[in-house]
Coordinates of C-alpha atoms and ligand atoms in Angstrom, one line a residue:
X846 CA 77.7 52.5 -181.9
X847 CA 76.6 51.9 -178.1
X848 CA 73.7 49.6 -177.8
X849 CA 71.4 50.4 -174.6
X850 CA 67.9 48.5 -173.7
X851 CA 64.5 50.0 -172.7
X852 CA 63.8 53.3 -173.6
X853 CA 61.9 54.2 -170.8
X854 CA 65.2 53.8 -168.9
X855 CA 66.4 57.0 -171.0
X856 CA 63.0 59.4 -170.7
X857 CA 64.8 62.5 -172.3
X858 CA 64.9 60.8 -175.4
X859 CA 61.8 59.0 -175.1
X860 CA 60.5 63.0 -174.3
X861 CA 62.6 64.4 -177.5
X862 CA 60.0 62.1 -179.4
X863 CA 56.6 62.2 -177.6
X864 CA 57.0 65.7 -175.9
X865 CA 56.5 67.5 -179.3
X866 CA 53.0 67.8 -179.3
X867 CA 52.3 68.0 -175.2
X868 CA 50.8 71.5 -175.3
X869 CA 47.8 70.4 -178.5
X870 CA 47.1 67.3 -176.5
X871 CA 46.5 69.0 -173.7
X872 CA 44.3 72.1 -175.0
X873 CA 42.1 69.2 -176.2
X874 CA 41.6 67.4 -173.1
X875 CA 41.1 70.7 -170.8
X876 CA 38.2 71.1 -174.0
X877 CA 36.6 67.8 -173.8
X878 CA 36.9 68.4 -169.8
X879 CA 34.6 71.2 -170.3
X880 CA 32.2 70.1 -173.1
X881 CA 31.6 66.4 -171.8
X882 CA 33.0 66.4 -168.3
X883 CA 32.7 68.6 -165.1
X884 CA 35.4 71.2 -166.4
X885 CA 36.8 71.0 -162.8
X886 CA 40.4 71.2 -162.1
X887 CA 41.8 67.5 -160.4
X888 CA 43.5 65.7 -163.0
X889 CA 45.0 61.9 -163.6
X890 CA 47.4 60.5 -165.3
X891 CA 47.7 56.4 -164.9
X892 CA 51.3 55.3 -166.4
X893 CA 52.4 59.2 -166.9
X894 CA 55.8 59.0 -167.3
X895 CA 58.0 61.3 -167.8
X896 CA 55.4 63.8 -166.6
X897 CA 55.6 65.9 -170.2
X898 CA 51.5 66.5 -169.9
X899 CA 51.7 66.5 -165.8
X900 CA 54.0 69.7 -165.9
X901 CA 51.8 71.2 -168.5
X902 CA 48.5 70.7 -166.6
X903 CA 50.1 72.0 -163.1
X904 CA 51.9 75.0 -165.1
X905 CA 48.3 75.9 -166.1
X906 CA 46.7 75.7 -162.3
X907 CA 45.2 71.9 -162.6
X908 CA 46.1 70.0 -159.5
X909 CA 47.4 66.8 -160.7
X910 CA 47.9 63.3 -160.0
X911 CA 50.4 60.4 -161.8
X912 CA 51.5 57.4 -161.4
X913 CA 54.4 54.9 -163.6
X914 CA 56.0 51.5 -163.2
X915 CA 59.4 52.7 -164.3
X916 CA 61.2 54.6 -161.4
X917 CA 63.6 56.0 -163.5
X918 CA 60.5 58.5 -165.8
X919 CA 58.9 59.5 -162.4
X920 CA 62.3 60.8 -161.1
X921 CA 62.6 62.8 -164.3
X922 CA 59.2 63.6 -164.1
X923 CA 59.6 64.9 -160.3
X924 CA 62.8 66.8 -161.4
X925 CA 61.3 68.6 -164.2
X926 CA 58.9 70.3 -161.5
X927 CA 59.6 73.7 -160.1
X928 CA 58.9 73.8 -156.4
X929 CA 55.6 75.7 -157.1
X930 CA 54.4 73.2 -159.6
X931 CA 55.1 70.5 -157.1
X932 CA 52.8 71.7 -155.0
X933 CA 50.1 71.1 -157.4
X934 CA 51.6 67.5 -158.2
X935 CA 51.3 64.1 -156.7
X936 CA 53.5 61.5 -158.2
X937 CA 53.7 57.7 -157.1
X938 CA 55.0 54.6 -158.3
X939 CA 52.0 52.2 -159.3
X940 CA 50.9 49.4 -161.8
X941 CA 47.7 50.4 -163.6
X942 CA 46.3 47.2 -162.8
X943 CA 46.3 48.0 -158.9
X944 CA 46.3 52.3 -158.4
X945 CA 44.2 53.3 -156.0
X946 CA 44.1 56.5 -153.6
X947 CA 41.2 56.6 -150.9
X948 CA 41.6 60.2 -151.1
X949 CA 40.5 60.6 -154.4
X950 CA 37.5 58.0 -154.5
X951 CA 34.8 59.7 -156.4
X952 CA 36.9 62.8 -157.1
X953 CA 38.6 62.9 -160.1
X954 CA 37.3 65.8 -162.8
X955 CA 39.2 63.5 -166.1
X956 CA 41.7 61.2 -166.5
X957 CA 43.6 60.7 -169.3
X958 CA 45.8 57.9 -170.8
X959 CA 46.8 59.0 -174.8
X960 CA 49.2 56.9 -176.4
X961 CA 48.4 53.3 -176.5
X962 CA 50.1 53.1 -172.8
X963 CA 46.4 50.9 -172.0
X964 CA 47.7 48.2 -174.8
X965 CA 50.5 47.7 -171.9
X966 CA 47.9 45.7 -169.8
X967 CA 48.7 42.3 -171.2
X968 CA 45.0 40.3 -169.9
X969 CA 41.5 41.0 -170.2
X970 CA 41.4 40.8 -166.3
X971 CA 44.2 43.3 -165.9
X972 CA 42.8 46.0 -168.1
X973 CA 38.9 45.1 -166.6
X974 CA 41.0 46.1 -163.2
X975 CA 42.4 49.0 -164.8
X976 CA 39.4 50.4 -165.8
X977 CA 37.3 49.7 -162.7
X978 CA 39.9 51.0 -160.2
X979 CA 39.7 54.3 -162.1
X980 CA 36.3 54.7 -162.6
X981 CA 35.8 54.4 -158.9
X982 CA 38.5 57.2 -158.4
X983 CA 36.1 59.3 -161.3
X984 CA 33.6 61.9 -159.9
X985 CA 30.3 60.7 -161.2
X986 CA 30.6 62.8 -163.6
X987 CA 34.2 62.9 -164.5
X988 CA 35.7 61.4 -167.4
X989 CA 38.4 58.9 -168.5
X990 CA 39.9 59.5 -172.2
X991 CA 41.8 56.8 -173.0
X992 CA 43.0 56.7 -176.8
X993 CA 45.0 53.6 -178.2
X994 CA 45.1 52.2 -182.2
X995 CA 42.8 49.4 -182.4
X996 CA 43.5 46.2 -184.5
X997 CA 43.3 45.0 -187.8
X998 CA 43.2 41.5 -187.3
X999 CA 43.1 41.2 -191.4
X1000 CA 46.5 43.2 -192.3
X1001 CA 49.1 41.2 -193.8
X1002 CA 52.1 43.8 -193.4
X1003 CA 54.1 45.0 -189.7
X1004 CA 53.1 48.5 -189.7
X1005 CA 55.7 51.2 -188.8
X1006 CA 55.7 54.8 -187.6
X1007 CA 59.2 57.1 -187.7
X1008 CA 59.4 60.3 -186.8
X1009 CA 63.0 62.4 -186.5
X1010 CA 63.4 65.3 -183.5
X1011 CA 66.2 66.9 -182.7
X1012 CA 67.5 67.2 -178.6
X1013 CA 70.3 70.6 -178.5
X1014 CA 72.9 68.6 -180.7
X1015 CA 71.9 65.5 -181.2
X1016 CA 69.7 63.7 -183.7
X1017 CA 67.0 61.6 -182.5
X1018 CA 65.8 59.3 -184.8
X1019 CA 62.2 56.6 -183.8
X1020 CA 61.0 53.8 -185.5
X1021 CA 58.3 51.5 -184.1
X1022 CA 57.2 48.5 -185.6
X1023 CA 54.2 47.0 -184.6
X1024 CA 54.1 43.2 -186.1
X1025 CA 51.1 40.7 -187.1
X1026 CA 48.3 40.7 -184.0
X1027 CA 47.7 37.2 -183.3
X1028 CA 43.9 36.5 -182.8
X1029 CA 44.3 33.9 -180.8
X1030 CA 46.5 35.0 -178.1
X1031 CA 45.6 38.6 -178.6
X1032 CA 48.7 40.5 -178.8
X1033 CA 51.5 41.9 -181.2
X1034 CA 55.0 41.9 -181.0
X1035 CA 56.6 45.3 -180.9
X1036 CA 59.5 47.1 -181.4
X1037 CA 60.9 50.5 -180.7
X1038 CA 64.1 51.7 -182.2
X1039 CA 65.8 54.8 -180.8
X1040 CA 69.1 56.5 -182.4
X1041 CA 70.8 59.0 -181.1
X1042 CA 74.0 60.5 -183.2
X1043 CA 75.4 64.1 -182.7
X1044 CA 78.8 65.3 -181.6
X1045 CA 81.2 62.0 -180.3
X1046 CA 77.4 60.4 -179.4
X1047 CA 76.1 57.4 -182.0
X1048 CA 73.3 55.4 -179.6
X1049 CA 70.9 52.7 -180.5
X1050 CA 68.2 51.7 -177.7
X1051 CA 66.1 49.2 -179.2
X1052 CA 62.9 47.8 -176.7
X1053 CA 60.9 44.9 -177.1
X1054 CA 57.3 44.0 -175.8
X1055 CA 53.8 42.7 -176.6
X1056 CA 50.9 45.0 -176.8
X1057 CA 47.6 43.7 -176.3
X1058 CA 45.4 43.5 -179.5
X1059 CA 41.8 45.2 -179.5
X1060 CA 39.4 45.8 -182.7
X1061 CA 36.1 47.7 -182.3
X1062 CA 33.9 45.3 -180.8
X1063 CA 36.6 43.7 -178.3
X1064 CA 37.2 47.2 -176.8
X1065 CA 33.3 47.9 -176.7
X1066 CA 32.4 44.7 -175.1
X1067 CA 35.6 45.5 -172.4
X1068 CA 33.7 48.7 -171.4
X1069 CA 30.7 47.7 -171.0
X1070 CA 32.0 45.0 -168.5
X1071 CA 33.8 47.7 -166.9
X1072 CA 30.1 50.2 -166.3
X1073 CA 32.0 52.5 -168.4
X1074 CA 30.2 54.2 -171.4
X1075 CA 31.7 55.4 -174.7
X1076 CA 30.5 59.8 -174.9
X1077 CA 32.5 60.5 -178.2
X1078 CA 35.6 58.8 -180.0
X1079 CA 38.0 60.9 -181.7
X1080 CA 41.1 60.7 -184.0
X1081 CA 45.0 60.9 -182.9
X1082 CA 44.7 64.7 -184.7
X1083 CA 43.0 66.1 -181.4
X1084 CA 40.6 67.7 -183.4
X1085 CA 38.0 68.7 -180.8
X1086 CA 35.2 69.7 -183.4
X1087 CA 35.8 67.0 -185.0
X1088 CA 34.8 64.1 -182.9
X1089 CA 34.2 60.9 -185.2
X1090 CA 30.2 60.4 -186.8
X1091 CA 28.4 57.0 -186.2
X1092 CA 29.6 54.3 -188.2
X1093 CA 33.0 55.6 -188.9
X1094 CA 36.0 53.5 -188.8
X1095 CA 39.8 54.4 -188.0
X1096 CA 42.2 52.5 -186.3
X1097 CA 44.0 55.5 -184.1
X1098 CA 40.9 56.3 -181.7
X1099 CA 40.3 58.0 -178.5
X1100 CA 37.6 57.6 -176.4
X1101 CA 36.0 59.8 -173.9
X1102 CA 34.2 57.2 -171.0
X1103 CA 32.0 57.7 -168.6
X1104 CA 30.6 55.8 -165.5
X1105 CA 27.2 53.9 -167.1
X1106 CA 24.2 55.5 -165.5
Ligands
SAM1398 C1 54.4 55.5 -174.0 S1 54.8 55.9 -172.3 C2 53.6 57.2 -172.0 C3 54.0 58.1 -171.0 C4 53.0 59.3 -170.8 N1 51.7 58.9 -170.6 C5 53.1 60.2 -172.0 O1 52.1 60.4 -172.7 O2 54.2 60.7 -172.3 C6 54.2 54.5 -171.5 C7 54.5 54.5 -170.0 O3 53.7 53.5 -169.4 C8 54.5 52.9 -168.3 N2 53.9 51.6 -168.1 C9 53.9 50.5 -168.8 N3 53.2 49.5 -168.3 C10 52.7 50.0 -167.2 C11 51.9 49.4 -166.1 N4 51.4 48.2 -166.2 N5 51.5 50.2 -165.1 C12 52.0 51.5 -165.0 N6 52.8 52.1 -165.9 C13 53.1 51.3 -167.0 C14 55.9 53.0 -168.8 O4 56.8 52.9 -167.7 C15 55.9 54.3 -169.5 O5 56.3 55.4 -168.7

């Protein structure tokens, strides 16, 4: 077995796993765009990636905007564009902490941010910067949805997530484990495994890093501080009828946020 680091340094198996339900995820946002939003057609993605949800908003006429740390998903992102597409695409390399575009100050119809990617943002000043630096690239009435799992400071177990895909020949095989938050310094240890066997191929890329920890009132409190307000919370099922009723607690949530009035 070959042992590799960092799956973001392999994006088409990071893709095999997280590209599976691109086309749901986006029907939701372009509907929560239109019901909450402006329903207009410029688009951003802070920490995109591999651009899976980039290419799916351009290939359905949104003009769209994304930005990564890792060099190595924005050139698969930029290769996976056909020369009309990347027309409609502007990619950069950025830290979430610090993107901003003069150009697009006050103009942005929604910005999205799905899977946990904000946990990333390891200090309550870098996620206040993340947050402010997009809202200021938000038209006033454009939205940010921003879904992550929230915290359960009280759980006594790791919790772990698998899921199986398969890439032409080969078997791609995820498990992410997600251990004890610690209260104090406000993050958990993580780790993601990714096998790959098929014919003469038997990989293992295992990552390590901290996510920051957030419950309920933590990530209430953080957007308040950052003028943004909370429109509607929903589950990871992207259930657009279905947004969650007052006083209803799950851990997997996204949030639809809006520049305070
Ligand atoms: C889980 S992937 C999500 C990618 C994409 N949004 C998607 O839904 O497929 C997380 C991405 O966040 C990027 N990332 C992590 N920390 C970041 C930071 N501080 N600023 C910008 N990008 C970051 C990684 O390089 C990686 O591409």
């Amino acid at each position: 077995m070959e042992r590799l680091s960092d799956w973001y340094d392999h994006p088409e198996y990071y893709e095999a796993i997280f590209g599976t339900d691109t086309a749901r995820e986006l029907d939701f946002l372009v509907e929560v765009n239109r019901r909450y939003g402006t329903g207009g057609k410029l688009l951003l993605e802070p920490a995109c990636g591999a651009g899976r949800l980039v290419a799916e908003a351009a290939s359905r006429g949104y003009r769209v905007v994304g930005y990564d740390l890792s060099e190595k998903m924005l050139a698969h992102a930029r290769e996976r564009l056909s020369p009309a597409l990347r027309r409609k695409v502007r990619l950069y390399a950025s830290p979430m902490q610090e993107f901003f575009r003069p150009e697009l100050e006050g103009k942005v119809d929604l910005a999205f941010n799905l899977v946990s990617t904000f946990r990333y943002l390891d200090s309550e000043q870098a996620a206040l910067a993340h947050l402010e630096g997009t809202r200021r690239l938000l038209n006033p009435k454009g939205l940010y949805v921003l879904g992550f799992h929230l915290t359960d400071y009280d759980r006594k177990k790791p919790e772990h997530e698998r899921w199986v895909e398969r890439l032409g020949k080969d078997t791609v095989v995820c498990n992410t484990r997600e251990g004890l938050p610690d209260r104090r310094l406000r993050r958990s240890t993580m780790r993601n495994r990714l096998r790959i066997t098929g014919p003469g191929k038997d990989l293992l890329i295992e990552t390590h890093w901290y996510f920051r920890t957030y419950d309920l009132t933590q990530t209430r409190r953080l957007f308040r501080r950052a003028g943004l307000e909370v429109l509607a919370v929903y589950d990871f099922d992207y259930q657009v009828d279905a947004p969650r009723k007052k006083g209803e607690m799950r851990l997997d949530s996204i949030f639809v946020l809006r520049a305070a009035k």
